[in-house]
Amino acid sequence: MKKTTTVLMLAVCAVAMMGLSGCYRDHPLKGDRAKRLVKKEMARTFENEQSTTLAVGYYECNDDDARYKLRQLAANELVTYSCDRVQRTQNVRKSRRVQKVIYGYSYYDTQYYYDTEEVTTYFVNVALTEKGKKLLFEQLDAVPTPEEKELREDFEPDLSQYPEAAVDYDEFSSGAAPAAEDAVLSDEVDIDEGEEDHNFEDEFQPDEPMVDGEVDGYDAYAAAKSKEKIETVRVKTFDLKVVKVRNIRQNNSGVPTATAEVLLEASNVTPFGRILSKVYDGQRELMDEVSFAYFQDKGWRLVDLDF
């Protein structure tokens, strides 16, 4: 009888598992549903609005590519741009071939040495125009999901109602520890009455004043560096829209999951996007292995969308 009961229980479990698997097959993840989930997540995290940073102000910029991009932005009337070439004296590592003789044999070797030379540095002055200011982008925090709201992460308890709130963190006052009663301190110092007091102010001799030639030695590079002031701003580059979700691969074993590819397209590309991000209207990008999972109480949900 016990064996028969065990067999019946296994049969019931098998039927239940088959019914559960069939239930999941009744809810396949279709392309339209997956697309809506991706669009909703991108809107929640503001990934549908792309941006980048730009340095404005007066600063040293010795990168030819960076200055080229700044001039391109100026051509689009998004920034004003000027550049100062400033000479700087610095130690430079150089090499030369020298002839050496050892045990009667002569050979050539490379000798390294340092020498001073004038090098050209570049200081740029960059400012946003009114046209450029209209493309400033405010970085916003992602909107909490319903699950995150349920956690009440903004919960702040009223600590004043608990006894432990009245306990001071500092166990002792900030004053010095009291001296032991049997300790005897003495401030007496032996003084040689025959010794005259020294006037240290009379003995101090200031440095010699800087001559005109030394003032000229304060080079133009140091002067330009002292005026350096940089501010980083965030500017809008382009919008990102979901074209389609394709190649969905659903796994119904265990907890139903699915992976898919998401095809994205850039639109409303600004000059900042073209020049700084190298993105153009209609340019597309493919995201691989975007993950989904099926929940009994919520249905299909997006699990991971990593930009």
PDB file of C-alpha atoms in Angstrom:
ATOM      1  CA  MET A   1       0.000   0.000   0.000  1.00  0.00           C
ATOM      2  CA  LYS A   2       2.825   2.392   0.857  1.00  0.00           C
ATOM      3  CA  LYS A   3       4.509   1.707  -2.478  1.00  0.00           C
ATOM      4  CA  THR A   4       1.273   2.432  -4.343  1.00  0.00           C
ATOM      5  CA  THR A   5       0.872   5.752  -2.490  1.00  0.00           C
ATOM      6  CA  THR A   6       4.417   6.801  -3.401  1.00  0.00           C
ATOM      7  CA  VAL A   7       3.803   6.024  -7.053  1.00  0.00           C
ATOM      8  CA  LEU A   8       0.578   8.056  -7.011  1.00  0.00           C
ATOM      9  CA  MET A   9       2.370  11.046  -5.402  1.00  0.00           C
ATOM     10  CA  LEU A  10       5.098  10.964  -8.046  1.00  0.00           C
ATOM     11  CA  ALA A  11       2.473  10.846 -10.764  1.00  0.00           C
ATOM     12  CA  VAL A  12       0.637  13.835  -9.292  1.00  0.00           C
ATOM     13  CA  CYS A  13       3.908  15.829  -9.070  1.00  0.00           C
ATOM     14  CA  ALA A  14       4.760  14.970 -12.668  1.00  0.00           C
ATOM     15  CA  VAL A  15       1.334  16.125 -13.841  1.00  0.00           C
ATOM     16  CA  ALA A  16       1.698  19.330 -11.800  1.00  0.00           C
ATOM     17  CA  MET A  17       5.115  20.081 -13.323  1.00  0.00           C
ATOM     18  CA  MET A  18       3.744  19.438 -16.798  1.00  0.00           C
ATOM     19  CA  GLY A  19       0.838  21.753 -16.079  1.00  0.00           C
ATOM     20  CA  LEU A  20       3.213  24.438 -14.758  1.00  0.00           C
ATOM     21  CA  SER A  21       5.454  24.148 -17.812  1.00  0.00           C
ATOM     22  CA  GLY A  22       2.413  24.328 -20.053  1.00  0.00           C
ATOM     23  CA  CYS A  23       1.279  27.455 -18.182  1.00  0.00           C
ATOM     24  CA  TYR A  24       4.561  29.173 -18.999  1.00  0.00           C
ATOM     25  CA  ARG A  25       4.294  28.142 -22.612  1.00  0.00           C
ATOM     26  CA  ASP A  26       0.945  29.908 -22.665  1.00  0.00           C
ATOM     27  CA  HIS A  27       2.792  33.169 -21.928  1.00  0.00           C
ATOM     28  CA  PRO A  28       5.624  33.445 -24.456  1.00  0.00           C
ATOM     29  CA  LEU A  29       7.706  36.610 -24.549  1.00  0.00           C
ATOM     30  CA  LYS A  30       6.804  38.304 -27.818  1.00  0.00           C
ATOM     31  CA  GLY A  31       8.729  41.049 -29.556  1.00  0.00           C
ATOM     32  CA  ASP A  32       6.215  43.831 -28.898  1.00  0.00           C
ATOM     33  CA  ARG A  33       6.072  43.042 -25.181  1.00  0.00           C
ATOM     34  CA  ALA A  34       9.866  42.915 -24.926  1.00  0.00           C
ATOM     35  CA  LYS A  35      10.154  46.224 -26.804  1.00  0.00           C
ATOM     36  CA  ARG A  36       7.729  47.951 -24.408  1.00  0.00           C
ATOM     37  CA  LEU A  37       9.701  46.659 -21.427  1.00  0.00           C
ATOM     38  CA  VAL A  38      12.991  47.997 -22.829  1.00  0.00           C
ATOM     39  CA  LYS A  39      11.469  51.395 -23.696  1.00  0.00           C
ATOM     40  CA  LYS A  40       9.963  51.688 -20.212  1.00  0.00           C
ATOM     41  CA  GLU A  41      13.290  50.906 -18.526  1.00  0.00           C
ATOM     42  CA  MET A  42      15.195  53.361 -20.731  1.00  0.00           C
ATOM     43  CA  ALA A  43      12.692  56.099 -19.887  1.00  0.00           C
ATOM     44  CA  ARG A  44      12.937  55.279 -16.162  1.00  0.00           C
ATOM     45  CA  THR A  45      16.730  55.540 -16.150  1.00  0.00           C
ATOM     46  CA  PHE A  46      16.866  58.388 -18.724  1.00  0.00           C
ATOM     47  CA  GLU A  47      19.066  56.268 -20.993  1.00  0.00           C
ATOM     48  CA  ASN A  48      16.942  57.451 -23.917  1.00  0.00           C
ATOM     49  CA  GLU A  49      18.598  60.875 -23.562  1.00  0.00           C
ATOM     50  CA  GLN A  50      22.333  60.652 -24.051  1.00  0.00           C
ATOM     51  CA  SER A  51      24.860  63.277 -22.951  1.00  0.00           C
ATOM     52  CA  THR A  52      28.568  63.917 -22.465  1.00  0.00           C
ATOM     53  CA  THR A  53      30.838  66.294 -20.579  1.00  0.00           C
ATOM     54  CA  LEU A  54      32.725  69.324 -21.882  1.00  0.00           C
ATOM     55  CA  ALA A  55      35.465  71.365 -20.189  1.00  0.00           C
ATOM     56  CA  VAL A  56      34.988  75.128 -20.402  1.00  0.00           C
ATOM     57  CA  GLY A  57      37.108  77.961 -19.041  1.00  0.00           C
ATOM     58  CA  TYR A  58      40.811  78.726 -19.406  1.00  0.00           C
ATOM     59  CA  TYR A  59      43.068  75.689 -19.230  1.00  0.00           C
ATOM     60  CA  GLU A  60      46.107  73.964 -20.707  1.00  0.00           C
ATOM     61  CA  CYS A  61      45.241  71.651 -23.591  1.00  0.00           C
ATOM     62  CA  ASN A  62      48.157  70.071 -25.442  1.00  0.00           C
ATOM     63  CA  ASP A  63      45.988  67.429 -27.168  1.00  0.00           C
ATOM     64  CA  ASP A  64      45.714  68.257 -30.884  1.00  0.00           C
ATOM     65  CA  ASP A  65      42.551  66.154 -31.281  1.00  0.00           C
ATOM     66  CA  ALA A  66      40.832  67.867 -28.348  1.00  0.00           C
ATOM     67  CA  ARG A  67      41.617  71.339 -29.690  1.00  0.00           C
ATOM     68  CA  TYR A  68      40.404  70.272 -33.159  1.00  0.00           C
ATOM     69  CA  LYS A  69      37.047  69.257 -31.674  1.00  0.00           C
ATOM     70  CA  LEU A  70      36.797  72.585 -29.849  1.00  0.00           C
ATOM     71  CA  ARG A  71      37.367  74.442 -33.117  1.00  0.00           C
ATOM     72  CA  GLN A  72      34.666  72.301 -34.728  1.00  0.00           C
ATOM     73  CA  LEU A  73      32.254  73.205 -31.929  1.00  0.00           C
ATOM     74  CA  ALA A  74      33.125  76.867 -32.476  1.00  0.00           C
ATOM     75  CA  ALA A  75      32.319  76.448 -36.188  1.00  0.00           C
ATOM     76  CA  ASN A  76      28.831  75.318 -35.096  1.00  0.00           C
ATOM     77  CA  GLU A  77      28.555  78.434 -32.886  1.00  0.00           C
ATOM     78  CA  LEU A  78      28.168  76.338 -29.735  1.00  0.00           C
ATOM     79  CA  VAL A  79      31.300  77.715 -28.036  1.00  0.00           C
ATOM     80  CA  THR A  80      33.685  80.613 -28.330  1.00  0.00           C
ATOM     81  CA  TYR A  81      37.294  79.500 -28.675  1.00  0.00           C
ATOM     82  CA  SER A  82      40.751  81.029 -28.607  1.00  0.00           C
ATOM     83  CA  CYS A  83      44.183  79.534 -28.032  1.00  0.00           C
ATOM     84  CA  ASP A  84      47.441  80.971 -26.646  1.00  0.00           C
ATOM     85  CA  ARG A  85      50.795  79.405 -27.450  1.00  0.00           C
ATOM     86  CA  VAL A  86      53.065  79.630 -24.433  1.00  0.00           C
ATOM     87  CA  GLN A  87      56.740  78.651 -24.356  1.00  0.00           C
ATOM     88  CA  ARG A  88      57.934  76.522 -21.487  1.00  0.00           C
ATOM     89  CA  THR A  89      61.452  75.582 -20.472  1.00  0.00           C
ATOM     90  CA  GLN A  90      61.744  71.986 -19.335  1.00  0.00           C
ATOM     91  CA  ASN A  91      64.211  69.148 -18.994  1.00  0.00           C
ATOM     92  CA  VAL A  92      64.091  66.788 -21.941  1.00  0.00           C
ATOM     93  CA  ARG A  93      65.605  63.298 -22.056  1.00  0.00           C
ATOM     94  CA  LYS A  94      67.813  62.941 -25.123  1.00  0.00           C
ATOM     95  CA  SER A  95      70.098  60.279 -26.526  1.00  0.00           C
ATOM     96  CA  ARG A  96      73.312  60.195 -28.528  1.00  0.00           C
ATOM     97  CA  ARG A  97      75.711  57.599 -29.900  1.00  0.00           C
ATOM     98  CA  VAL A  98      79.061  57.429 -28.178  1.00  0.00           C
ATOM     99  CA  GLN A  99      82.138  55.374 -28.839  1.00  0.00           C
ATOM    100  CA  LYS A 100      83.455  53.291 -25.968  1.00  0.00           C
ATOM    101  CA  VAL A 101      86.632  51.270 -25.598  1.00  0.00           C
ATOM    102  CA  ILE A 102      86.982  48.293 -23.288  1.00  0.00           C
ATOM    103  CA  TYR A 103      89.947  45.954 -23.158  1.00  0.00           C
ATOM    104  CA  GLY A 104      91.175  47.365 -26.428  1.00  0.00           C
ATOM    105  CA  TYR A 105      87.907  46.834 -28.252  1.00  0.00           C
ATOM    106  CA  SER A 106      85.927  49.779 -29.583  1.00  0.00           C
ATOM    107  CA  TYR A 107      82.136  49.818 -29.881  1.00  0.00           C
ATOM    108  CA  TYR A 108      79.259  52.272 -30.098  1.00  0.00           C
ATOM    109  CA  ASP A 109      76.613  52.616 -27.426  1.00  0.00           C
ATOM    110  CA  THR A 110      73.596  54.835 -26.707  1.00  0.00           C
ATOM    111  CA  GLN A 111      74.033  57.417 -23.994  1.00  0.00           C
ATOM    112  CA  TYR A 112      71.060  59.176 -22.404  1.00  0.00           C
ATOM    113  CA  TYR A 113      71.261  62.635 -20.915  1.00  0.00           C
ATOM    114  CA  TYR A 114      68.992  65.522 -19.963  1.00  0.00           C
ATOM    115  CA  ASP A 115      69.034  68.962 -21.495  1.00  0.00           C
ATOM    116  CA  THR A 116      66.807  72.006 -21.271  1.00  0.00           C
ATOM    117  CA  GLU A 117      64.869  73.217 -24.264  1.00  0.00           C
ATOM    118  CA  GLU A 118      61.875  75.390 -25.097  1.00  0.00           C
ATOM    119  CA  VAL A 119      58.629  73.520 -25.788  1.00  0.00           C
ATOM    120  CA  THR A 120      55.334  74.985 -26.940  1.00  0.00           C
ATOM    121  CA  THR A 121      52.270  74.532 -24.732  1.00  0.00           C
ATOM    122  CA  TYR A 122      48.703  75.530 -25.553  1.00  0.00           C
ATOM    123  CA  PHE A 123      46.184  77.291 -23.321  1.00  0.00           C
ATOM    124  CA  VAL A 124      42.595  77.431 -24.594  1.00  0.00           C
ATOM    125  CA  ASN A 125      39.787  79.754 -23.604  1.00  0.00           C
ATOM    126  CA  VAL A 126      36.395  78.069 -24.082  1.00  0.00           C
ATOM    127  CA  ALA A 127      32.922  79.386 -23.239  1.00  0.00           C
ATOM    128  CA  LEU A 128      29.423  78.260 -24.152  1.00  0.00           C
ATOM    129  CA  THR A 129      27.424  80.540 -26.438  1.00  0.00           C
ATOM    130  CA  GLU A 130      23.700  81.125 -25.977  1.00  0.00           C
ATOM    131  CA  LYS A 131      23.122  78.446 -28.608  1.00  0.00           C
ATOM    132  CA  GLY A 132      25.328  76.040 -26.690  1.00  0.00           C
ATOM    133  CA  LYS A 133      23.651  76.810 -23.346  1.00  0.00           C
ATOM    134  CA  LYS A 134      20.325  75.648 -24.797  1.00  0.00           C
ATOM    135  CA  LEU A 135      21.842  72.154 -25.066  1.00  0.00           C
ATOM    136  CA  LEU A 136      22.926  71.925 -21.432  1.00  0.00           C
ATOM    137  CA  PHE A 137      21.806  68.627 -19.928  1.00  0.00           C
ATOM    138  CA  GLU A 138      20.676  68.027 -16.363  1.00  0.00           C
ATOM    139  CA  GLN A 139      21.656  64.594 -15.104  1.00  0.00           C
ATOM    140  CA  LEU A 140      18.640  63.126 -13.288  1.00  0.00           C
ATOM    141  CA  ASP A 141      18.419  60.168 -10.938  1.00  0.00           C
ATOM    142  CA  ALA A 142      16.507  57.137 -12.130  1.00  0.00           C
ATOM    143  CA  VAL A 143      12.865  56.958 -11.064  1.00  0.00           C
ATOM    144  CA  PRO A 144      12.461  54.235  -8.411  1.00  0.00           C
ATOM    145  CA  THR A 145      10.709  51.075  -9.542  1.00  0.00           C
ATOM    146  CA  PRO A 146       7.587  49.853  -7.681  1.00  0.00           C
ATOM    147  CA  GLU A 147       9.757  47.184  -6.042  1.00  0.00           C
ATOM    148  CA  GLU A 148      12.236  49.835  -4.833  1.00  0.00           C
ATOM    149  CA  LYS A 149       9.393  51.953  -3.465  1.00  0.00           C
ATOM    150  CA  GLU A 150       8.167  48.983  -1.454  1.00  0.00           C
ATOM    151  CA  LEU A 151      11.531  48.896   0.344  1.00  0.00           C
ATOM    152  CA  ARG A 152      10.867  52.408   1.727  1.00  0.00           C
ATOM    153  CA  GLU A 153      14.512  53.389   1.257  1.00  0.00           C
ATOM    154  CA  ASP A 154      13.660  56.962   2.326  1.00  0.00           C
ATOM    155  CA  PHE A 155      12.447  55.697   5.734  1.00  0.00           C
ATOM    156  CA  GLU A 156      13.811  57.795   8.627  1.00  0.00           C
ATOM    157  CA  PRO A 157      12.895  56.690  12.166  1.00  0.00           C
ATOM    158  CA  ASP A 158      12.264  59.197  14.962  1.00  0.00           C
ATOM    159  CA  LEU A 159      15.288  58.398  17.114  1.00  0.00           C
ATOM    160  CA  SER A 160      14.327  60.864  19.846  1.00  0.00           C
ATOM    161  CA  GLN A 161      11.704  58.460  21.203  1.00  0.00           C
ATOM    162  CA  TYR A 162      14.315  55.863  22.162  1.00  0.00           C
ATOM    163  CA  PRO A 163      16.376  56.017  25.412  1.00  0.00           C
ATOM    164  CA  GLU A 164      19.673  55.409  23.607  1.00  0.00           C
ATOM    165  CA  ALA A 165      19.275  58.729  21.780  1.00  0.00           C
ATOM    166  CA  ALA A 166      20.006  60.595  25.042  1.00  0.00           C
ATOM    167  CA  VAL A 167      23.433  58.974  25.449  1.00  0.00           C
ATOM    168  CA  ASP A 168      26.332  61.270  24.477  1.00  0.00           C
ATOM    169  CA  TYR A 169      28.845  59.831  22.027  1.00  0.00           C
ATOM    170  CA  ASP A 170      31.849  61.379  23.893  1.00  0.00           C
ATOM    171  CA  GLU A 171      32.387  59.505  27.121  1.00  0.00           C
ATOM    172  CA  PHE A 172      34.635  62.174  28.638  1.00  0.00           C
ATOM    173  CA  SER A 173      34.864  65.932  28.231  1.00  0.00           C
ATOM    174  CA  SER A 174      37.429  67.347  25.824  1.00  0.00           C
ATOM    175  CA  GLY A 175      39.586  68.747  28.656  1.00  0.00           C
ATOM    176  CA  ALA A 176      42.893  67.203  29.702  1.00  0.00           C
ATOM    177  CA  ALA A 177      42.824  64.240  32.051  1.00  0.00           C
ATOM    178  CA  PRO A 178      43.248  65.273  35.725  1.00  0.00           C
ATOM    179  CA  ALA A 179      46.763  64.876  37.139  1.00  0.00           C
ATOM    180  CA  ALA A 180      47.437  62.324  39.859  1.00  0.00           C
ATOM    181  CA  GLU A 181      47.329  63.837  43.370  1.00  0.00           C
ATOM    182  CA  ASP A 182      50.861  62.756  44.227  1.00  0.00           C
ATOM    183  CA  ALA A 183      52.346  64.196  41.035  1.00  0.00           C
ATOM    184  CA  VAL A 184      54.412  67.373  41.519  1.00  0.00           C
ATOM    185  CA  LEU A 185      54.898  69.623  38.516  1.00  0.00           C
ATOM    186  CA  SER A 186      57.472  72.368  38.462  1.00  0.00           C
ATOM    187  CA  ASP A 187      57.765  75.209  35.994  1.00  0.00           C
ATOM    188  CA  GLU A 188      61.022  76.439  37.500  1.00  0.00           C
ATOM    189  CA  VAL A 189      63.906  76.876  35.054  1.00  0.00           C
ATOM    190  CA  ASP A 190      67.515  77.630  35.993  1.00  0.00           C
ATOM    191  CA  ILE A 191      68.538  81.009  34.572  1.00  0.00           C
ATOM    192  CA  ASP A 192      72.071  82.262  34.276  1.00  0.00           C
ATOM    193  CA  GLU A 193      71.728  85.789  35.587  1.00  0.00           C
ATOM    194  CA  GLY A 194      74.964  86.778  33.908  1.00  0.00           C
ATOM    195  CA  GLU A 195      73.670  85.865  30.460  1.00  0.00           C
ATOM    196  CA  GLU A 196      72.094  88.644  28.450  1.00  0.00           C
ATOM    197  CA  ASP A 197      68.786  88.113  26.659  1.00  0.00           C
ATOM    198  CA  HIS A 198      69.031  87.531  22.917  1.00  0.00           C
ATOM    199  CA  ASN A 199      66.942  89.628  20.573  1.00  0.00           C
ATOM    200  CA  PHE A 200      66.148  87.093  17.860  1.00  0.00           C
ATOM    201  CA  GLU A 201      64.386  89.705  15.755  1.00  0.00           C
ATOM    202  CA  ASP A 202      67.672  91.642  15.459  1.00  0.00           C
ATOM    203  CA  GLU A 203      69.496  88.476  14.394  1.00  0.00           C
ATOM    204  CA  PHE A 204      67.003  87.678  11.560  1.00  0.00           C
ATOM    205  CA  GLN A 205      68.220  88.786   8.171  1.00  0.00           C
ATOM    206  CA  PRO A 206      65.635  88.751   5.346  1.00  0.00           C
ATOM    207  CA  ASP A 207      66.446  87.339   1.930  1.00  0.00           C
ATOM    208  CA  GLU A 208      67.945  89.628  -0.634  1.00  0.00           C
ATOM    209  CA  PRO A 209      65.298  91.385  -2.742  1.00  0.00           C
ATOM    210  CA  MET A 210      64.608  89.812  -6.148  1.00  0.00           C
ATOM    211  CA  VAL A 211      66.336  91.613  -8.969  1.00  0.00           C
ATOM    212  CA  ASP A 212      64.675  92.511 -12.232  1.00  0.00           C
ATOM    213  CA  GLY A 213      66.318  89.670 -14.079  1.00  0.00           C
ATOM    214  CA  GLU A 214      64.856  87.141 -11.676  1.00  0.00           C
ATOM    215  CA  VAL A 215      61.400  88.613 -12.116  1.00  0.00           C
ATOM    216  CA  ASP A 216      61.750  88.101 -15.853  1.00  0.00           C
ATOM    217  CA  GLY A 217      62.729  84.521 -15.110  1.00  0.00           C
ATOM    218  CA  TYR A 218      59.162  83.904 -13.889  1.00  0.00           C
ATOM    219  CA  ASP A 219      58.218  82.449 -17.237  1.00  0.00           C
ATOM    220  CA  ALA A 220      55.064  82.939 -19.255  1.00  0.00           C
ATOM    221  CA  TYR A 221      54.012  79.340 -18.652  1.00  0.00           C
ATOM    222  CA  ALA A 222      53.781  79.827 -14.885  1.00  0.00           C
ATOM    223  CA  ALA A 223      51.822  83.026 -15.434  1.00  0.00           C
ATOM    224  CA  ALA A 224      49.367  81.258 -17.743  1.00  0.00           C
ATOM    225  CA  LYS A 225      49.074  78.314 -15.354  1.00  0.00           C
ATOM    226  CA  SER A 226      48.170  80.631 -12.499  1.00  0.00           C
ATOM    227  CA  LYS A 227      45.141  81.859 -14.486  1.00  0.00           C
ATOM    228  CA  GLU A 228      43.889  78.356 -15.229  1.00  0.00           C
ATOM    229  CA  LYS A 229      40.222  77.789 -14.343  1.00  0.00           C
ATOM    230  CA  ILE A 230      38.200  74.790 -15.529  1.00  0.00           C
ATOM    231  CA  GLU A 231      34.498  73.982 -15.227  1.00  0.00           C
ATOM    232  CA  THR A 232      32.917  70.759 -16.459  1.00  0.00           C
ATOM    233  CA  VAL A 233      29.430  70.976 -17.965  1.00  0.00           C
ATOM    234  CA  ARG A 234      27.159  68.253 -19.313  1.00  0.00           C
ATOM    235  CA  VAL A 235      25.659  68.724 -22.775  1.00  0.00           C
ATOM    236  CA  LYS A 236      23.000  66.835 -24.734  1.00  0.00           C
ATOM    237  CA  THR A 237      24.330  64.622 -27.533  1.00  0.00           C
ATOM    238  CA  PHE A 238      21.452  62.542 -28.964  1.00  0.00           C
ATOM    239  CA  ASP A 239      18.247  60.613 -28.288  1.00  0.00           C
ATOM    240  CA  LEU A 240      18.208  56.840 -28.324  1.00  0.00           C
ATOM    241  CA  LYS A 241      15.141  54.936 -29.481  1.00  0.00           C
ATOM    242  CA  VAL A 242      14.330  51.228 -29.614  1.00  0.00           C
ATOM    243  CA  VAL A 243      13.862  49.961 -33.177  1.00  0.00           C
ATOM    244  CA  LYS A 244      13.009  46.376 -32.284  1.00  0.00           C
ATOM    245  CA  VAL A 245      13.777  43.452 -29.983  1.00  0.00           C
ATOM    246  CA  ARG A 246      14.783  40.417 -31.984  1.00  0.00           C
ATOM    247  CA  ASN A 247      16.145  36.880 -31.730  1.00  0.00           C
ATOM    248  CA  ILE A 248      14.282  36.121 -28.499  1.00  0.00           C
ATOM    249  CA  ARG A 249      15.433  32.865 -26.908  1.00  0.00           C
ATOM    250  CA  GLN A 250      13.057  31.619 -24.190  1.00  0.00           C
ATOM    251  CA  ASN A 251      13.946  28.940 -21.649  1.00  0.00           C
ATOM    252  CA  ASN A 252      10.972  27.325 -19.866  1.00  0.00           C
ATOM    253  CA  SER A 253      12.923  24.910 -17.682  1.00  0.00           C
ATOM    254  CA  GLY A 254      12.770  25.903 -14.035  1.00  0.00           C
ATOM    255  CA  VAL A 255      12.117  29.650 -13.719  1.00  0.00           C
ATOM    256  CA  PRO A 256      11.186  30.903 -17.222  1.00  0.00           C
ATOM    257  CA  THR A 257      13.794  33.272 -18.608  1.00  0.00           C
ATOM    258  CA  ALA A 258      14.608  34.771 -21.966  1.00  0.00           C
ATOM    259  CA  THR A 259      17.422  36.617 -23.712  1.00  0.00           C
ATOM    260  CA  ALA A 260      17.218  38.807 -26.779  1.00  0.00           C
ATOM    261  CA  GLU A 261      18.998  41.399 -28.918  1.00  0.00           C
ATOM    262  CA  VAL A 262      17.903  45.039 -28.789  1.00  0.00           C
ATOM    263  CA  LEU A 263      18.391  47.202 -31.880  1.00  0.00           C
ATOM    264  CA  LEU A 264      18.836  50.899 -31.001  1.00  0.00           C
ATOM    265  CA  GLU A 265      18.954  53.978 -33.239  1.00  0.00           C
ATOM    266  CA  ALA A 266      20.257  57.504 -32.625  1.00  0.00           C
ATOM    267  CA  SER A 267      18.040  60.475 -33.417  1.00  0.00           C
ATOM    268  CA  ASN A 268      17.985  64.237 -32.778  1.00  0.00           C
ATOM    269  CA  VAL A 269      21.783  64.215 -32.767  1.00  0.00           C
ATOM    270  CA  THR A 270      23.272  67.577 -31.741  1.00  0.00           C
ATOM    271  CA  PRO A 271      26.620  68.972 -32.927  1.00  0.00           C
ATOM    272  CA  PHE A 272      27.976  67.905 -29.522  1.00  0.00           C
ATOM    273  CA  GLY A 273      26.940  64.355 -30.401  1.00  0.00           C
ATOM    274  CA  ARG A 274      28.491  64.460 -33.865  1.00  0.00           C
ATOM    275  CA  ILE A 275      31.774  66.031 -32.771  1.00  0.00           C
ATOM    276  CA  LEU A 276      32.361  64.688 -29.252  1.00  0.00           C
ATOM    277  CA  SER A 277      30.603  61.294 -29.466  1.00  0.00           C
ATOM    278  CA  LYS A 278      31.002  60.590 -33.209  1.00  0.00           C
ATOM    279  CA  VAL A 279      27.310  59.676 -33.517  1.00  0.00           C
ATOM    280  CA  TYR A 280      25.028  60.630 -36.416  1.00  0.00           C
ATOM    281  CA  ASP A 281      21.286  60.547 -37.065  1.00  0.00           C
ATOM    282  CA  GLY A 282      20.139  57.066 -38.087  1.00  0.00           C
ATOM    283  CA  GLN A 283      23.250  55.344 -36.699  1.00  0.00           C
ATOM    284  CA  ARG A 284      22.353  52.021 -35.095  1.00  0.00           C
ATOM    285  CA  GLU A 285      23.776  49.883 -32.315  1.00  0.00           C
ATOM    286  CA  LEU A 286      23.002  46.326 -31.241  1.00  0.00           C
ATOM    287  CA  MET A 287      22.834  45.224 -27.601  1.00  0.00           C
ATOM    288  CA  ASP A 288      23.397  41.498 -27.068  1.00  0.00           C
ATOM    289  CA  GLU A 289      22.132  39.226 -24.298  1.00  0.00           C
ATOM    290  CA  VAL A 290      19.455  41.461 -22.787  1.00  0.00           C
ATOM    291  CA  SER A 291      17.807  39.369 -20.043  1.00  0.00           C
ATOM    292  CA  PHE A 292      14.130  38.886 -19.139  1.00  0.00           C
ATOM    293  CA  ALA A 293      12.373  36.750 -16.507  1.00  0.00           C
ATOM    294  CA  TYR A 294       8.785  35.670 -15.888  1.00  0.00           C
ATOM    295  CA  PHE A 295       7.226  36.325 -12.459  1.00  0.00           C
ATOM    296  CA  GLN A 296       3.948  34.793 -11.278  1.00  0.00           C
ATOM    297  CA  ASP A 297       2.652  38.117  -9.902  1.00  0.00           C
ATOM    298  CA  LYS A 298       4.046  40.466 -12.555  1.00  0.00           C
ATOM    299  CA  GLY A 299       4.461  38.508 -15.751  1.00  0.00           C
ATOM    300  CA  TRP A 300       7.484  39.178 -17.964  1.00  0.00           C
ATOM    301  CA  ARG A 301       9.947  41.771 -16.642  1.00  0.00           C
ATOM    302  CA  LEU A 302      13.272  43.121 -17.871  1.00  0.00           C
ATOM    303  CA  VAL A 303      16.121  41.863 -15.679  1.00  0.00           C
ATOM    304  CA  ASP A 304      19.238  43.497 -17.066  1.00  0.00           C
ATOM    305  CA  LEU A 305      19.827  46.374 -19.460  1.00  0.00           C
ATOM    306  CA  ASP A 306      23.458  47.374 -19.214  1.00  0.00           C
ATOM    307  CA  PHE A 307      24.587  50.372 -21.267  1.00  0.00           C
TER     308      PHE A 307
END
